Short mmCIF file of the C-alpha atoms (twelve columns), coordinates in Angstrom:
data_MODEL
# 
_entry.id   MODEL 
# 
loop_
_atom_site.group_PDB 
_atom_site.id 
_atom_site.type_symbol 
_atom_site.label_atom_id 
_atom_site.label_alt_id 
_atom_site.label_comp_id 
_atom_site.label_asym_id 
_atom_site.label_seq_id 
_atom_site.Cartn_x 
_atom_site.Cartn_y 
_atom_site.Cartn_z 
_atom_site.pdbx_PDB_model_num 
ATOM 1   C CA . UNK A 1   67.076 59.813 183.653 1 
ATOM 2   C CA . UNK A 2   65.763 60.389 180.135 1 
ATOM 3   C CA . UNK A 3   68.191 60.519 177.240 1 
ATOM 4   C CA . UNK A 4   66.523 63.782 176.273 1 
ATOM 5   C CA . UNK A 5   67.586 65.339 179.585 1 
ATOM 6   C CA . UNK A 6   70.748 66.550 177.842 1 
ATOM 7   C CA . UNK A 7   68.463 69.014 176.091 1 
ATOM 8   C CA . UNK A 8   67.262 70.549 179.362 1 
ATOM 9   C CA . UNK A 9   69.321 73.781 179.052 1 
ATOM 10  C CA . UNK A 10  67.755 74.435 175.634 1 
ATOM 11  C CA . UNK A 11  64.346 73.443 177.000 1 
ATOM 12  C CA . UNK A 12  64.770 76.015 179.771 1 
ATOM 13  C CA . UNK A 13  65.447 78.732 177.204 1 
ATOM 14  C CA . UNK A 14  62.417 77.671 175.159 1 
ATOM 15  C CA . UNK A 15  60.278 77.666 178.307 1 
ATOM 16  C CA . UNK A 16  61.393 81.194 179.132 1 
ATOM 17  C CA . UNK A 17  60.463 82.435 175.659 1 
ATOM 18  C CA . UNK A 18  57.013 80.819 175.711 1 
ATOM 19  C CA . UNK A 19  56.366 81.975 179.283 1 
ATOM 20  C CA . UNK A 20  57.285 85.537 178.310 1 
ATOM 21  C CA . UNK A 21  54.832 85.439 175.400 1 
ATOM 22  C CA . UNK A 22  52.224 83.942 177.719 1 
ATOM 23  C CA . UNK A 23  52.309 87.105 179.844 1 
ATOM 24  C CA . UNK A 24  50.618 89.006 177.023 1 
ATOM 25  C CA . UNK A 25  48.905 86.227 175.065 1 
ATOM 26  C CA . UNK A 26  46.930 83.076 175.892 1 
ATOM 27  C CA . UNK A 27  49.451 80.309 176.526 1 
ATOM 28  C CA . UNK A 28  48.083 78.098 173.744 1 
ATOM 29  C CA . UNK A 29  48.548 80.953 171.258 1 
ATOM 30  C CA . UNK A 30  52.042 81.590 172.657 1 
ATOM 31  C CA . UNK A 31  52.906 77.948 171.949 1 
ATOM 32  C CA . UNK A 32  51.644 78.235 168.376 1 
ATOM 33  C CA . UNK A 33  53.606 81.442 167.751 1 
ATOM 34  C CA . UNK A 34  56.738 79.952 169.309 1 
ATOM 35  C CA . UNK A 35  56.537 76.853 167.102 1 
ATOM 36  C CA . UNK A 36  55.979 78.983 163.999 1 
ATOM 37  C CA . UNK A 37  58.967 81.176 164.898 1 
ATOM 38  C CA . UNK A 38  61.209 78.133 165.313 1 
ATOM 39  C CA . UNK A 39  60.026 76.658 162.010 1 
ATOM 40  C CA . UNK A 40  60.675 79.996 160.298 1 
ATOM 41  C CA . UNK A 41  64.238 79.980 161.634 1 
ATOM 42  C CA . UNK A 42  64.699 76.430 160.321 1 
ATOM 43  C CA . UNK A 43  63.283 77.273 156.892 1 
ATOM 44  C CA . UNK A 44  66.742 77.757 155.288 1 
ATOM 45  C CA . UNK A 45  67.527 74.129 156.180 1 
ATOM 46  C CA . UNK A 46  64.294 73.024 154.555 1 
ATOM 47  C CA . UNK A 47  65.228 74.960 151.429 1 
ATOM 48  C CA . UNK A 48  68.624 73.261 151.368 1 
ATOM 49  C CA . UNK A 49  66.941 69.882 151.731 1 
ATOM 50  C CA . UNK A 50  64.579 70.721 148.863 1 
ATOM 51  C CA . UNK A 51  67.471 71.661 146.591 1 
ATOM 52  C CA . UNK A 52  69.181 68.375 147.394 1 
ATOM 53  C CA . UNK A 53  66.030 66.351 146.795 1 
ATOM 54  C CA . UNK A 54  65.381 68.065 143.461 1 
ATOM 55  C CA . UNK A 55  68.942 67.434 142.310 1 
ATOM 56  C CA . UNK A 56  68.705 63.793 143.236 1 
ATOM 57  C CA . UNK A 57  65.280 63.480 141.624 1 
ATOM 58  C CA . UNK A 58  66.643 64.750 138.301 1 
ATOM 59  C CA . UNK A 59  69.108 61.874 138.332 1 
ATOM 60  C CA . UNK A 60  66.445 59.256 139.093 1 
ATOM 61  C CA . UNK A 61  65.998 58.122 135.447 1 
ATOM 62  C CA . UNK A 62  69.777 57.710 135.023 1 
ATOM 63  C CA . UNK A 63  70.012 55.862 138.330 1 
ATOM 64  C CA . UNK A 64  67.220 53.511 137.255 1 
ATOM 65  C CA . UNK A 65  68.950 52.934 133.921 1 
ATOM 66  C CA . UNK A 66  72.253 52.056 135.599 1 
ATOM 67  C CA . UNK A 67  70.540 49.740 138.089 1 
ATOM 68  C CA . UNK A 68  68.821 47.955 135.227 1 
ATOM 69  C CA . UNK A 69  72.013 47.764 133.171 1 
ATOM 70  C CA . UNK A 70  74.028 46.270 136.028 1 
ATOM 71  C CA . UNK A 71  71.271 44.364 137.806 1 
ATOM 72  C CA . UNK A 72  73.341 41.189 137.762 1 
ATOM 73  C CA . UNK A 73  76.498 42.889 138.990 1 
ATOM 74  C CA . UNK A 74  75.850 44.853 142.236 1 
ATOM 75  C CA . UNK A 75  79.490 45.880 142.568 1 
ATOM 76  C CA . UNK A 76  79.549 47.347 139.078 1 
ATOM 77  C CA . UNK A 77  76.235 49.107 139.765 1 
ATOM 78  C CA . UNK A 78  77.661 50.736 142.902 1 
ATOM 79  C CA . UNK A 79  80.732 51.931 140.998 1 
ATOM 80  C CA . UNK A 80  78.626 53.306 138.147 1 
ATOM 81  C CA . UNK A 81  76.308 55.128 140.562 1 
ATOM 82  C CA . UNK A 82  79.247 56.598 142.489 1 
ATOM 83  C CA . UNK A 83  80.719 57.875 139.224 1 
ATOM 84  C CA . UNK A 84  77.366 59.360 138.200 1 
ATOM 85  C CA . UNK A 85  76.963 61.229 141.474 1 
ATOM 86  C CA . UNK A 86  80.568 62.427 141.296 1 
ATOM 87  C CA . UNK A 87  80.178 63.638 137.728 1 
ATOM 88  C CA . UNK A 88  76.902 65.445 138.481 1 
ATOM 89  C CA . UNK A 89  78.260 66.760 141.804 1 
ATOM 90  C CA . UNK A 90  75.236 65.429 143.668 1 
ATOM 91  C CA . UNK A 91  75.345 63.500 146.920 1 
ATOM 92  C CA . UNK A 92  73.208 60.325 147.091 1 
ATOM 93  C CA . UNK A 93  72.182 61.592 150.524 1 
ATOM 94  C CA . UNK A 94  71.248 65.050 149.250 1 
ATOM 95  C CA . UNK A 95  68.429 66.480 151.298 1 
ATOM 96  C CA . UNK A 96  68.922 64.200 154.293 1 
ATOM 97  C CA . UNK A 97  71.559 66.099 156.303 1 
ATOM 98  C CA . UNK A 98  69.626 69.390 156.568 1 
ATOM 99  C CA . UNK A 99  66.643 67.464 157.939 1 
ATOM 100 C CA . UNK A 100 68.792 65.584 160.467 1 
ATOM 101 C CA . UNK A 101 70.153 68.894 161.740 1 
ATOM 102 C CA . UNK A 102 66.579 69.877 162.627 1 
ATOM 103 C CA . UNK A 103 65.997 66.861 164.888 1 
ATOM 104 C CA . UNK A 104 67.505 68.458 168.047 1 
ATOM 105 C CA . UNK A 105 65.231 71.487 167.643 1 
ATOM 106 C CA . UNK A 106 62.147 69.311 167.359 1 
ATOM 107 C CA . UNK A 107 63.316 67.231 170.346 1 
ATOM 108 C CA . UNK A 108 63.551 70.380 172.469 1 
ATOM 109 C CA . UNK A 109 59.990 71.378 171.603 1 
ATOM 110 C CA . UNK A 110 58.713 67.860 172.227 1 
ATOM 111 C CA . UNK A 111 60.350 67.748 175.660 1 
ATOM 112 C CA . UNK A 112 59.046 71.201 176.560 1 
ATOM 113 C CA . UNK A 113 55.460 70.217 175.779 1 
ATOM 114 C CA . UNK A 114 55.523 66.758 177.398 1 
ATOM 115 C CA . UNK A 115 57.556 67.367 180.570 1 
ATOM 116 C CA . UNK A 116 55.477 68.707 183.508 1 
ATOM 117 C CA . UNK A 117 55.935 72.463 183.889 1 
ATOM 118 C CA . UNK A 118 53.873 75.526 184.754 1 
ATOM 119 C CA . UNK A 119 52.920 76.159 181.114 1 
ATOM 120 C CA . UNK A 120 50.889 72.965 181.104 1 
ATOM 121 C CA . UNK A 121 48.702 74.297 183.911 1 
ATOM 122 C CA . UNK A 122 47.127 76.763 181.491 1 
ATOM 123 C CA . UNK A 123 44.216 75.827 179.271 1 
ATOM 124 C CA . UNK A 124 42.982 75.622 175.686 1 
ATOM 125 C CA . UNK A 125 39.242 76.315 175.579 1 
ATOM 126 C CA . UNK A 126 39.089 75.305 179.228 1 
ATOM 127 C CA . UNK A 127 41.109 72.088 178.787 1 
ATOM 128 C CA . UNK A 128 44.432 71.931 180.706 1 
ATOM 129 C CA . UNK A 129 47.401 71.864 178.332 1 
ATOM 130 C CA . UNK A 130 48.903 69.030 180.358 1 
ATOM 131 C CA . UNK A 131 45.814 66.809 180.070 1 
ATOM 132 C CA . UNK A 132 45.989 63.439 178.273 1 
ATOM 133 C CA . UNK A 133 42.967 62.160 176.384 1 
ATOM 134 C CA . UNK A 134 42.756 59.162 178.714 1 
ATOM 135 C CA . UNK A 135 42.050 61.514 181.599 1 
ATOM 136 C CA . UNK A 136 39.550 63.682 179.732 1 
ATOM 137 C CA . UNK A 137 35.945 63.884 180.893 1 
ATOM 138 C CA . UNK A 138 32.954 65.745 179.617 1 
ATOM 139 C CA . UNK A 139 31.895 66.592 176.075 1 
ATOM 140 C CA . UNK A 140 33.846 69.854 176.057 1 
ATOM 141 C CA . UNK A 141 37.207 68.254 176.748 1 
ATOM 142 C CA . UNK A 142 36.667 65.433 174.269 1 
ATOM 143 C CA . UNK A 143 35.600 68.003 171.668 1 
ATOM 144 C CA . UNK A 144 38.951 69.811 171.987 1 
ATOM 145 C CA . UNK A 145 40.862 66.567 171.584 1 
ATOM 146 C CA . UNK A 146 38.619 65.677 168.657 1 
ATOM 147 C CA . UNK A 147 39.366 68.977 166.906 1 
ATOM 148 C CA . UNK A 148 43.115 68.505 167.350 1 
ATOM 149 C CA . UNK A 149 42.975 64.944 166.017 1 
ATOM 150 C CA . UNK A 150 40.730 65.971 163.121 1 
ATOM 151 C CA . UNK A 151 43.198 68.687 162.163 1 
ATOM 152 C CA . UNK A 152 46.093 66.233 162.243 1 
ATOM 153 C CA . UNK A 153 44.082 63.722 160.227 1 
ATOM 154 C CA . UNK A 154 43.309 66.374 157.587 1 
ATOM 155 C CA . UNK A 155 46.989 67.268 157.240 1 
ATOM 156 C CA . UNK A 156 47.823 63.561 157.194 1 
ATOM 157 C CA . UNK A 157 45.400 63.008 154.334 1 
ATOM 158 C CA . UNK A 158 47.029 65.773 152.296 1 
ATOM 159 C CA . UNK A 159 50.443 64.219 152.918 1 
ATOM 160 C CA . UNK A 160 49.040 60.766 152.134 1 
ATOM 161 C CA . UNK A 161 47.815 61.873 148.709 1 
ATOM 162 C CA . UNK A 162 51.179 63.470 147.915 1 
ATOM 163 C CA . UNK A 163 53.058 60.402 149.106 1 
ATOM 164 C CA . UNK A 164 50.860 58.130 146.978 1 
ATOM 165 C CA . UNK A 165 51.666 60.179 143.889 1 
ATOM 166 C CA . UNK A 166 55.369 60.154 144.761 1 
ATOM 167 C CA . UNK A 167 55.316 56.374 145.275 1 
ATOM 168 C CA . UNK A 168 53.625 55.852 141.908 1 
ATOM 169 C CA . UNK A 169 56.194 58.086 140.189 1 
ATOM 170 C CA . UNK A 170 59.099 56.303 141.869 1 
ATOM 171 C CA . UNK A 171 57.719 52.884 140.917 1 
ATOM 172 C CA . UNK A 172 57.548 53.967 137.287 1 
ATOM 173 C CA . UNK A 173 61.212 55.042 137.196 1 
ATOM 174 C CA . UNK A 174 62.826 52.294 139.282 1 
ATOM 175 C CA . UNK A 175 63.881 48.939 137.951 1 
ATOM 176 C CA . UNK A 176 62.640 47.203 141.097 1 
ATOM 177 C CA . UNK A 177 60.172 48.414 143.722 1 
ATOM 178 C CA . UNK A 178 61.647 49.494 147.031 1 
ATOM 179 C CA . UNK A 179 60.723 47.208 149.975 1 
ATOM 180 C CA . UNK A 180 57.854 48.652 151.974 1 
ATOM 181 C CA . UNK A 181 57.350 51.568 149.570 1 
ATOM 182 C CA . UNK A 182 53.620 50.879 149.331 1 
ATOM 183 C CA . UNK A 183 53.249 51.319 153.097 1 
ATOM 184 C CA . UNK A 184 55.090 54.649 153.382 1 
ATOM 185 C CA . UNK A 185 52.092 56.849 152.439 1 
ATOM 186 C CA . UNK A 186 50.139 55.480 155.408 1 
ATOM 187 C CA . UNK A 187 52.793 56.803 157.792 1 
ATOM 188 C CA . UNK A 188 51.318 60.233 157.052 1 
ATOM 189 C CA . UNK A 189 48.706 59.436 159.710 1 
ATOM 190 C CA . UNK A 190 51.289 58.490 162.358 1 
ATOM 191 C CA . UNK A 191 51.030 61.928 163.983 1 
ATOM 192 C CA . UNK A 192 47.362 61.267 164.817 1 
ATOM 193 C CA . UNK A 193 48.272 58.098 166.700 1 
ATOM 194 C CA . UNK A 194 51.196 59.817 168.396 1 
ATOM 195 C CA . UNK A 195 48.997 62.731 169.461 1 
ATOM 196 C CA . UNK A 196 46.807 60.287 171.394 1 
ATOM 197 C CA . UNK A 197 49.817 59.505 173.620 1 
ATOM 198 C CA . UNK A 198 50.770 63.076 174.545 1 
ATOM 199 C CA . UNK A 199 49.069 65.977 176.361 1 
ATOM 200 C CA . UNK A 200 47.133 68.790 174.704 1 
ATOM 201 C CA . UNK A 201 50.191 71.084 174.479 1 
ATOM 202 C CA . UNK A 202 52.187 68.488 172.536 1 
ATOM 203 C CA . UNK A 203 49.212 67.726 170.283 1 
ATOM 204 C CA . UNK A 204 48.894 71.455 169.588 1 
ATOM 205 C CA . UNK A 205 52.600 71.529 168.744 1 
ATOM 206 C CA . UNK A 206 52.156 68.555 166.403 1 
ATOM 207 C CA . UNK A 207 49.248 70.198 164.617 1 
ATOM 208 C CA . UNK A 208 51.075 73.524 164.237 1 
ATOM 209 C CA . UNK A 209 54.317 72.021 162.946 1 
ATOM 210 C CA . UNK A 210 52.433 69.598 160.675 1 
ATOM 211 C CA . UNK A 211 50.477 72.423 159.036 1 
ATOM 212 C CA . UNK A 212 53.709 74.378 158.584 1 
ATOM 213 C CA . UNK A 213 55.488 71.347 157.088 1 
ATOM 214 C CA . UNK A 214 52.687 70.600 154.637 1 
ATOM 215 C CA . UNK A 215 52.513 74.240 153.536 1 
ATOM 216 C CA . UNK A 216 56.288 74.514 153.303 1 
ATOM 217 C CA . UNK A 217 56.561 71.416 151.121 1 
ATOM 218 C CA . UNK A 218 53.761 72.593 148.865 1 
ATOM 219 C CA . UNK A 219 55.653 75.860 148.361 1 
ATOM 220 C CA . UNK A 220 59.160 74.407 147.956 1 
ATOM 221 C CA . UNK A 221 58.068 71.640 145.604 1 
ATOM 222 C CA . UNK A 222 55.417 73.586 143.710 1 
ATOM 223 C CA . UNK A 223 55.194 72.640 140.046 1 
ATOM 224 C CA . UNK A 224 57.542 69.655 140.403 1 
ATOM 225 C CA . UNK A 225 55.099 66.930 141.405 1 
ATOM 226 C CA . UNK A 226 57.707 65.799 143.927 1 
ATOM 227 C CA . UNK A 227 57.369 64.830 147.556 1 
ATOM 228 C CA . UNK A 228 60.622 64.810 149.521 1 
ATOM 229 C CA . UNK A 229 61.947 61.617 151.038 1 
ATOM 230 C CA . UNK A 230 61.460 63.297 154.393 1 
ATOM 231 C CA . UNK A 231 57.870 64.252 153.686 1 
ATOM 232 C CA . UNK A 232 56.604 62.255 156.615 1 
ATOM 233 C CA . UNK A 233 58.750 63.956 159.130 1 
ATOM 234 C CA . UNK A 234 57.141 66.308 161.610 1 
# 
């Protein structure tokens, strides 16, 4: 039994909603609208995460200064940082909790679009929504997969450029580079690789939620030059 099976009651509700929409709309479009509706409902959490990230970002120069000042005394550095966060009334984990709260919602959608059900018997431009790329045949089917992957790659490139700028900014304000920081921007393309492992419906979900996320971040962080720590999340 899958660990995600605990989400089955919520998956059933989600299935009912999408199936109801699919009575009046093409199923692929119903999936897109359902994902957009869920992301709209979760937008307040994204706004809370953005506020937390911005607050923490404003303290970055002071944090870097304290780390540099106490670089030979880790215990003193931790105490100084704790006092700074307390004084500024900012949590060092600001922005993380609202994103973690969203994980169950995304898990429900992932399970709905990867677990065999009647929705996956419908098609997108003639390609079954439950089809994996490994089972595709014919130019038409490969073209649909290609369009989905190209869309994800385009969004990934946008996120990659933002993450590169954020990494450069962070490196300029930190006393020491964070381990693996240079590799983080490349994780923006992880959704393309993941999409190759799931059926068309899940790839469509990934593309829809990725476009929403990129647009949402651009709006929430407009004019700041920031990219949230969770920018790579779907």
